[in-house]
Coordinates of C-alpha atoms in Angstrom, one line a residue:
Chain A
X80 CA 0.2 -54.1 -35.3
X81 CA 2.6 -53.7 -32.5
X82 CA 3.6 -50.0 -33.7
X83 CA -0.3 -49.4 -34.2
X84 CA -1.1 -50.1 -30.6
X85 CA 1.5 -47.8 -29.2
X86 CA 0.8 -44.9 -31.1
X87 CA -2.9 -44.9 -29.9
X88 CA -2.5 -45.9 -26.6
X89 CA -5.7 -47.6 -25.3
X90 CA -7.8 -44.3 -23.7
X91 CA -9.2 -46.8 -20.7
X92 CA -6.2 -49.0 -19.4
X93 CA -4.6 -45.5 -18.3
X94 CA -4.5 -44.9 -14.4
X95 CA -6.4 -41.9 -13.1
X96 CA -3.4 -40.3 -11.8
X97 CA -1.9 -40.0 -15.4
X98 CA -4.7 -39.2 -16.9
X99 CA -5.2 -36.4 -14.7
X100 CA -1.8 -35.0 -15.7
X101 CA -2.7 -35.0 -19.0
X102 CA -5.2 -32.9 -18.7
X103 CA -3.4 -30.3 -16.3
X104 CA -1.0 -30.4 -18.8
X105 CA -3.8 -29.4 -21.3
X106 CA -5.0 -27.0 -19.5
X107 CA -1.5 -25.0 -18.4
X108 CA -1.3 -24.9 -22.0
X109 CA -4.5 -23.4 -22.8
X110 CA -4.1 -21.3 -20.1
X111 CA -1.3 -19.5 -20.9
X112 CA -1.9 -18.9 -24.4
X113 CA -5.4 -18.0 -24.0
X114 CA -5.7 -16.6 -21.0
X115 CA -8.7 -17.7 -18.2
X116 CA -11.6 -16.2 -19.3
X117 CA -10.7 -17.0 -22.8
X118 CA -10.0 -20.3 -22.2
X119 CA -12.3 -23.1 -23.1
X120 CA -13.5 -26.4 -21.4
X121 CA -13.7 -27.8 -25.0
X122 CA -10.1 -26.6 -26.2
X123 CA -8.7 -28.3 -22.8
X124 CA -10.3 -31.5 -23.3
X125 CA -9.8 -31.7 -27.2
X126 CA -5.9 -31.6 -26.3
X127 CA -5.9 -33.4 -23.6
X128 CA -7.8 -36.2 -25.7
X129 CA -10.1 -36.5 -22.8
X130 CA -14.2 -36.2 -23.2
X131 CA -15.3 -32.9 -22.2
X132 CA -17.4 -34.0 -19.3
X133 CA -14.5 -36.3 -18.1
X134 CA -12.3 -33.3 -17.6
X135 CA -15.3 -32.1 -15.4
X136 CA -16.0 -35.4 -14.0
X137 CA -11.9 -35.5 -13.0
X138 CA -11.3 -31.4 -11.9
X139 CA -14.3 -29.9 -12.0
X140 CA -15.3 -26.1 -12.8
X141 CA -12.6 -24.4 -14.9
X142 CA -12.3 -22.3 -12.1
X143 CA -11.0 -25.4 -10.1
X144 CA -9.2 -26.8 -13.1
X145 CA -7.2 -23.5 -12.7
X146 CA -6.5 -23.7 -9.0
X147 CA -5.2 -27.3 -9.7
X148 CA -3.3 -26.3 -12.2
X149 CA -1.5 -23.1 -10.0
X150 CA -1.4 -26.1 -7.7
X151 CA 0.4 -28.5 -9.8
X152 CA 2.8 -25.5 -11.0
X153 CA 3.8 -24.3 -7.2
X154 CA 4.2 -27.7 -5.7
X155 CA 6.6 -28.6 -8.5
X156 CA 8.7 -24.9 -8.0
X157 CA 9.0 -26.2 -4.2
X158 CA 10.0 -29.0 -4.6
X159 CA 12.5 -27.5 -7.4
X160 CA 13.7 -25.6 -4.9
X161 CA 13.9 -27.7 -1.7
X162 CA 15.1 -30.6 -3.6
X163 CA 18.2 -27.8 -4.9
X164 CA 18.9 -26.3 -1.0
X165 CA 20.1 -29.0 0.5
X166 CA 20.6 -28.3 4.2
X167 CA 23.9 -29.6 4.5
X168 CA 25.7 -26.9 2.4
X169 CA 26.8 -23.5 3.8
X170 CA 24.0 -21.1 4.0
X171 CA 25.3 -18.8 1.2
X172 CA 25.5 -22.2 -1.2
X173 CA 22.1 -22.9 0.2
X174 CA 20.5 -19.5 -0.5
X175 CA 22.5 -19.4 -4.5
X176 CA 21.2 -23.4 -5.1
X177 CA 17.7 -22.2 -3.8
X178 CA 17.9 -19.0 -6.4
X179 CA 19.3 -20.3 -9.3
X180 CA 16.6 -23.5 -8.7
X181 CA 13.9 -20.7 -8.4
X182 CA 14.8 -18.4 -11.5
X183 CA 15.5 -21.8 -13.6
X184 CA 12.4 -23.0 -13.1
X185 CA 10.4 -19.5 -13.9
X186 CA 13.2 -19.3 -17.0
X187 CA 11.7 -22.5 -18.2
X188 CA 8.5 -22.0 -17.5
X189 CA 8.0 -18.3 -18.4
X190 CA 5.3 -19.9 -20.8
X191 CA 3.2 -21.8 -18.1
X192 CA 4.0 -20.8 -14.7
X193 CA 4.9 -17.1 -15.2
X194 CA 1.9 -16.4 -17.3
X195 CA -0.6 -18.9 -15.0
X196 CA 1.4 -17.2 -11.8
X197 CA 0.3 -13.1 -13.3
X198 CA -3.2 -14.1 -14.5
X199 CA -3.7 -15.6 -10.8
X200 CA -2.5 -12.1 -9.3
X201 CA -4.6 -10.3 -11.3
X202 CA -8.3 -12.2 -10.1
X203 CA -9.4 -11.9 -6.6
X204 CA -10.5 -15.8 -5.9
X205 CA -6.6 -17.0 -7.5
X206 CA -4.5 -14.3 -5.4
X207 CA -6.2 -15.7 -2.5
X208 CA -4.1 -19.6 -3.9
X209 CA -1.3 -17.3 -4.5
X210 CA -1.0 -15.4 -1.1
X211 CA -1.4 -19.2 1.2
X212 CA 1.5 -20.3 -2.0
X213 CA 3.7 -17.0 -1.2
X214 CA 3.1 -17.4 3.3
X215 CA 4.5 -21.6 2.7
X216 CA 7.4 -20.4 0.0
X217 CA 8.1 -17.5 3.2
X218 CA 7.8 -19.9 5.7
X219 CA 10.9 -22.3 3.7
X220 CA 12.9 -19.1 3.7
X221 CA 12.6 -18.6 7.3
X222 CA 13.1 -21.8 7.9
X223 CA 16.7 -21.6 6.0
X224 CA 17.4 -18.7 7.5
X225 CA 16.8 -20.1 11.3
X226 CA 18.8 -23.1 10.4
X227 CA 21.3 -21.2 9.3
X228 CA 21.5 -18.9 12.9
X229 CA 21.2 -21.7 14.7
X230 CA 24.0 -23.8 13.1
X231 CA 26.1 -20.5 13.8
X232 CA 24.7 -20.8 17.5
X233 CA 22.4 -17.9 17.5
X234 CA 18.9 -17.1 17.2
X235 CA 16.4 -14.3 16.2
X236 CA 12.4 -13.7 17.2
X237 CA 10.1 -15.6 14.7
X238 CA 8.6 -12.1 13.9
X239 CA 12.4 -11.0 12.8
X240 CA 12.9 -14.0 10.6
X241 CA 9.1 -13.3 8.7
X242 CA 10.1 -10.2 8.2
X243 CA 13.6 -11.1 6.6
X244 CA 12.0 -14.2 4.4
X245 CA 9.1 -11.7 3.4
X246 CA 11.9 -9.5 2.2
X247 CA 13.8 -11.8 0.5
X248 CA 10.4 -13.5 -1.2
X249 CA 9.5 -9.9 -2.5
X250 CA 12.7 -9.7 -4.0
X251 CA 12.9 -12.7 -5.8
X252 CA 9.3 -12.2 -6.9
X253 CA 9.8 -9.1 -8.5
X254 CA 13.1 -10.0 -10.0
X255 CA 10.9 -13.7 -11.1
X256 CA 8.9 -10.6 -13.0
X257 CA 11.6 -9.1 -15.0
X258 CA 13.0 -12.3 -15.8
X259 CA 10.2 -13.1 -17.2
X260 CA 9.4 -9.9 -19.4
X261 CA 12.9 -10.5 -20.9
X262 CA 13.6 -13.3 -22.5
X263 CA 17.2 -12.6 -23.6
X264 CA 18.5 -12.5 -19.8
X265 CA 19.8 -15.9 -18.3
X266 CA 18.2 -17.4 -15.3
X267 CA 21.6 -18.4 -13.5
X268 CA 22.6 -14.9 -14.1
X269 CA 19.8 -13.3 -12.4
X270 CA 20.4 -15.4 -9.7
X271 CA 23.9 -14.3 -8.7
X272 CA 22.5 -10.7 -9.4
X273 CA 19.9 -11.5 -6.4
X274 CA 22.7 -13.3 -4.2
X275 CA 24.5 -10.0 -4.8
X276 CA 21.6 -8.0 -3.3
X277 CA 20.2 -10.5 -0.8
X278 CA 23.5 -12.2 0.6
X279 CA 25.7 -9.2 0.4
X280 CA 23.6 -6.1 0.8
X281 CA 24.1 -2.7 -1.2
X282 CA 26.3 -1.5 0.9
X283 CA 29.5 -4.2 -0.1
X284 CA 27.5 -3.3 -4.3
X285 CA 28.3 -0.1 -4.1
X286 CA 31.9 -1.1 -2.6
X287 CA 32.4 -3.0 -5.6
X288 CA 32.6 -6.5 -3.4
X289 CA 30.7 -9.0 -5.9
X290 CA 29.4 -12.4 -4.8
X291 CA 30.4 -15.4 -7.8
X292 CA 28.9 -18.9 -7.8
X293 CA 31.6 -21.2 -6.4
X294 CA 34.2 -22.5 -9.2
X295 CA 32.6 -26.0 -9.1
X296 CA 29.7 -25.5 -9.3
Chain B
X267 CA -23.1 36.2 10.5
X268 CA -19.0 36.1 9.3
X269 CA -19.2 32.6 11.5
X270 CA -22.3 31.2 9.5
X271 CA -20.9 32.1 6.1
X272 CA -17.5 31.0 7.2
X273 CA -19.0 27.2 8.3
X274 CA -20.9 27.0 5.3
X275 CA -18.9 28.1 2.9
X276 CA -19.9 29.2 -1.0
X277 CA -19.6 26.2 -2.8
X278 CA -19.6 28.3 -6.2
X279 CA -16.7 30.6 -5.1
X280 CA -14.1 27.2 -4.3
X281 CA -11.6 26.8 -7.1
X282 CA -11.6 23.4 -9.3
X283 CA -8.2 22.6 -7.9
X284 CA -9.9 22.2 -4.4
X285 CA -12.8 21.1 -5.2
X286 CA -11.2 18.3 -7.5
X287 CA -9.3 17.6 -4.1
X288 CA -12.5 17.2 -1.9
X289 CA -13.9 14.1 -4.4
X290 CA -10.9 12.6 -4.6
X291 CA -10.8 12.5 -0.7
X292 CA -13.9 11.7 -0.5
X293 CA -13.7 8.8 -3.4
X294 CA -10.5 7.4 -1.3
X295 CA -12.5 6.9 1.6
X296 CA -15.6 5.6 0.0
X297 CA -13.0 3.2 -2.3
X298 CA -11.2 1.8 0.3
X299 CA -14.4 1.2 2.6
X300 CA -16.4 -0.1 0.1
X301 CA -14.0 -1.8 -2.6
X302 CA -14.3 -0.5 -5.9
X303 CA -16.9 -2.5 -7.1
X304 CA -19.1 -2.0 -3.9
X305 CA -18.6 2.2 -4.2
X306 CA -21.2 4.4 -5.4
X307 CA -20.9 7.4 -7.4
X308 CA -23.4 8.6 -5.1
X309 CA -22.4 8.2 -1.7
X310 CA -18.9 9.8 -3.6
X311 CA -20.6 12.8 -4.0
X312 CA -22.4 13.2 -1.1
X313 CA -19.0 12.6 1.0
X314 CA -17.2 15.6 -1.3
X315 CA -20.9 17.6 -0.8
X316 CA -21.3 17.5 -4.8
X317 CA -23.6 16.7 -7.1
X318 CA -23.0 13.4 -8.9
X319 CA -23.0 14.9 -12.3
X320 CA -20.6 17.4 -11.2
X321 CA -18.1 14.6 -10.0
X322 CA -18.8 12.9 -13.3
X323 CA -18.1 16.1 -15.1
X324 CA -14.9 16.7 -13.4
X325 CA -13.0 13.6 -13.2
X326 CA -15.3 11.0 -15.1
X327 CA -16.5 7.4 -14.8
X328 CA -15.6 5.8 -11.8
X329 CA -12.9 4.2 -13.4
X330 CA -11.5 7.0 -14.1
X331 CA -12.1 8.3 -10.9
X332 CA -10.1 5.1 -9.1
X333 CA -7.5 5.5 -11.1
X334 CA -7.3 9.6 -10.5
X335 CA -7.3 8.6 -7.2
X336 CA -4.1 6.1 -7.2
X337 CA -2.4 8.9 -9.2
X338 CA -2.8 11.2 -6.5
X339 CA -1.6 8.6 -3.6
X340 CA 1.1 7.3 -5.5
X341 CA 2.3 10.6 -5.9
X342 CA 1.7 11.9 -2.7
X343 CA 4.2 9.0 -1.8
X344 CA 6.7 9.2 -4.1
X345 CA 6.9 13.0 -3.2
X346 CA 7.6 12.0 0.5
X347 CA 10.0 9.6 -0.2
X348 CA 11.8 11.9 -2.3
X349 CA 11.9 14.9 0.1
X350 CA 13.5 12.3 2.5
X351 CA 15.8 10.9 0.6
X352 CA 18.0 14.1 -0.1
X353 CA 20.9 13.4 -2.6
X354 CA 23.3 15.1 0.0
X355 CA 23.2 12.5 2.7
X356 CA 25.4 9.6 2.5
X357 CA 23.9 6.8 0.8
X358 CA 23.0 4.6 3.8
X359 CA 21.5 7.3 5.5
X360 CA 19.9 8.2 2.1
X361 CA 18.3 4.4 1.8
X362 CA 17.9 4.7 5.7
X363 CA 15.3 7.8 4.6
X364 CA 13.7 7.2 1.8
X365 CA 12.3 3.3 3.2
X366 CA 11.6 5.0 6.7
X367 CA 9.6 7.8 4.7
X368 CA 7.9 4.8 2.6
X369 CA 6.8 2.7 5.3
X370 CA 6.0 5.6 7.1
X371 CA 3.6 6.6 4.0
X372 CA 1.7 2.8 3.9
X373 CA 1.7 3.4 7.3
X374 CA 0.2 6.3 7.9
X375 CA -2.5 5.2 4.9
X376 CA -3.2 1.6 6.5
X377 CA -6.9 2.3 5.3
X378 CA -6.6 4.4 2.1
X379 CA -3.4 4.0 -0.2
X380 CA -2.3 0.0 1.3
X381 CA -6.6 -0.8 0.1
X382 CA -6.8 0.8 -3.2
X383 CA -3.5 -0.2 -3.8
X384 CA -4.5 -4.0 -3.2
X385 CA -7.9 -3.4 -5.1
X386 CA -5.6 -2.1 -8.1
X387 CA -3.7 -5.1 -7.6
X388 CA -6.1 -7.5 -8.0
X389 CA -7.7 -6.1 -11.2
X390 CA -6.2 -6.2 -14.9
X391 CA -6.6 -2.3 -16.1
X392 CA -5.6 -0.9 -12.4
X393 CA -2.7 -3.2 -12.6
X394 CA -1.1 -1.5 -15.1
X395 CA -1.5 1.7 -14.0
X396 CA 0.5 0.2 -11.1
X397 CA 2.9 -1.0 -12.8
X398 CA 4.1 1.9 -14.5
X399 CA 3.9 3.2 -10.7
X400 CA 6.3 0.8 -10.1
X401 CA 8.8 1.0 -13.3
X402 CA 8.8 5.2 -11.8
X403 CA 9.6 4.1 -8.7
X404 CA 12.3 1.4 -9.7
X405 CA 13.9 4.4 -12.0
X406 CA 14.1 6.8 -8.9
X407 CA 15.8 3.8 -6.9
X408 CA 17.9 2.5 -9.1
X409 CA 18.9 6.4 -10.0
X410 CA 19.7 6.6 -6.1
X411 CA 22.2 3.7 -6.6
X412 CA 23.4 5.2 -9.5
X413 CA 24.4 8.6 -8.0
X414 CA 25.9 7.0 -4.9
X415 CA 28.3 4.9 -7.2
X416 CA 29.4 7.8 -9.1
X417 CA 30.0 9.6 -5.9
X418 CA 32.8 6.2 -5.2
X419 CA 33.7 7.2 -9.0
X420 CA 32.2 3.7 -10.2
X421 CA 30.0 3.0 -12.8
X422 CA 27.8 -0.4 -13.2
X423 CA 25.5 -1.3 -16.5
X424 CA 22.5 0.2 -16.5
X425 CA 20.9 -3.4 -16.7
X426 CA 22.2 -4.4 -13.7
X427 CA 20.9 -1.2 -11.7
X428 CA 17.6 -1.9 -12.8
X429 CA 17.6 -5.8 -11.6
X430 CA 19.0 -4.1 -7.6
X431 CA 16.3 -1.3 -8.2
X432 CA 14.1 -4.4 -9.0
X433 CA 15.1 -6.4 -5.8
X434 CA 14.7 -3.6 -3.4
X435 CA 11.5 -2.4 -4.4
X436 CA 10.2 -5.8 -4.4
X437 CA 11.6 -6.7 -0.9
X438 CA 9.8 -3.1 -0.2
X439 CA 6.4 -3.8 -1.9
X440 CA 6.6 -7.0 0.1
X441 CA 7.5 -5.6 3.5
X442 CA 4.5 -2.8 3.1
X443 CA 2.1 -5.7 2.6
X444 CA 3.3 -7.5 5.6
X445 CA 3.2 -3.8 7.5
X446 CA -0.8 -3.4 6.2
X447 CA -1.6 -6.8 7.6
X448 CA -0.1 -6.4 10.9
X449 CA -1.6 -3.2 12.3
X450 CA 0.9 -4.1 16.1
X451 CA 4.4 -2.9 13.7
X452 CA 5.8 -0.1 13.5
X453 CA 6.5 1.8 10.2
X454 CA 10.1 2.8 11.5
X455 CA 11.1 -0.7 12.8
X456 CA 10.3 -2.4 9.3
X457 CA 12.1 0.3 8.1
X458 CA 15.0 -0.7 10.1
X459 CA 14.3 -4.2 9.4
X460 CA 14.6 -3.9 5.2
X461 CA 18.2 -1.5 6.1
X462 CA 19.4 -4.8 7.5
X463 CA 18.2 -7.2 4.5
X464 CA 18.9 -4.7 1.5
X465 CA 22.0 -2.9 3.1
X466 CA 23.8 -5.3 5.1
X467 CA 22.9 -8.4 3.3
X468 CA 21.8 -11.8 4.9
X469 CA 25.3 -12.9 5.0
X470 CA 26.4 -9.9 7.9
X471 CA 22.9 -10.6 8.8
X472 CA 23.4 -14.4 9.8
X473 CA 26.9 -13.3 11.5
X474 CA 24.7 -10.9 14.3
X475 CA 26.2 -7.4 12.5
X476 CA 22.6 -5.3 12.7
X477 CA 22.3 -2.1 11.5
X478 CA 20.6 0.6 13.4
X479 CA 20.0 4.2 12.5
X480 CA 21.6 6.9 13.2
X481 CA 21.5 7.9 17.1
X482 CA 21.1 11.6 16.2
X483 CA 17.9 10.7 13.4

């Protein structure tokens, strides 16, 4: 009887905040392999386990559903990342744990996130979520990068250090994109690619000067 | 009478190449004041002074109008940046021209090619047009890093080219969308701004080493 009751667990005794992850789960799932418009209300609760009009009741439209779950997705990639850059380190270790946290997570998620992440892009209401996602995850990046200066005693404009995290947020976007259209390439290996470009600059590339992950890490 | 034929002139007597020209201005304007969904084929054709059936029977639905017209942009800028960037210059100053003669570009086309090119963004069959914009522009770049390392007889894997062509034009594509949203910068001081991320690096960066162009440019 024991085994019985675990195996269906009792639909009413769970707490709202798990049953709501459930059905984000659901629906990042359904998502992704069906696309938005595709995607139906009925498909999302049927895996979920969850009435239909529950899932409404819980997250609304499947236009909100969606949102959440870009919103689910992105706070769990920042806190992947902030949790990985720990401000302590040097600011080179800070910026290669911060990338290799970034590219592991789209590496392992190139079935949710990167597919949820390019439908988002492509519809006018979701890149609107995606742009206030991109402005918080350039905001972090500045903020590494001031801390960094100001450990070392100097400081830049605010303006300067946008510009700088904007152009370090494109690149780790685009390279998010390629890393995600080939699956054979290795996550901690694009990362050490972008700390090549983004700590050393092309100039000490094309010298031959590489940058490595440090030996114990 | 030479001055009355000359202001009006014969619109039967203009070659197609020109007159192709005239709707596509026309259809830029209208786009990227209206949106695409917004634009009428009409108010197209009366901004080129054509009938509508003529701009239908010359470059097609308005689809395929949009699209002739990000063809034309896009290619307006890649021939700029090209002509800048000549394969004689040292590869800094190279770089140093080519991103000048980019920003320069989105500059310069704040309220035609930085519009459509976010319209295009935003909607699934423009977005592939724009990507292969994108893979063409990520060749020409990482063919630019390519020659420049030959010229220090080295050689990397074409992979890894591609992932730097990857970075830069995403720290680019970021940078120009920063530059359309703050109509205050100046095209040649972002340029200078991405020289310091994508040449120097953040490490030389963080240390105070700035890079600045060169005084004679």
């Amino acid at each position: 009887m024991l085994a019985r009751v675990s195996s269906t667990p009792s639909f009413k005794r769970l707490p709202r905040a798990v049953r709501e992850q459930q059905m984000l789960d659901a629906a990042v799932k359904v998502f992704s392999r069906r696309g938005f418009h595709a995607a139906s209300m009925d498909e999302i609760a049927e895996d979920a386990g969850i009435s239909k009009p529950m899932v409404y009741a819980y997250l609304g439209t499947k236009e909100e559903l969606f949102i959440a779950c870009l919103h689910r997705e992105a706070a769990r990639m920042m806190l992947t990342i902030a949790g990985a850059a720990d401000p302590d380190l040097p600011a080179d270790q800070r910026l290669w744990r911060g990338l290799r946290a970034f590219f592991g997570f789209v590496g392992a998620h190139r079935d949710g996130w990167a597919v949820l992440y390019r439908q988002a892009r492509g519809s006018p209401p979701f890149a609107t979520e995606l742009a206030a996602m991109r402005a918080r995850l350039v905001e972090v990046v500045a903020g590494m990068f001031d801390h960094a200066l100001r450990a070392r005693g100097r400081e830049i404009a605010a303006t300067e250090l946008e510009v700088v995290a904007y152009a370090l947020v494109g690149a780790g976007e685009s390279l998010a994109d390629w890393l995600a259209d080939h699956p054979e390439a290795e996550p901690e290996r694009t990362a050490t690619r972008m700390m090549n470009v983004a700590w050393l600059g092309a100039a000490q590339l094309l010298d031959g000067v590489t940058w490595r992950p440090p030996a114990d890490d």
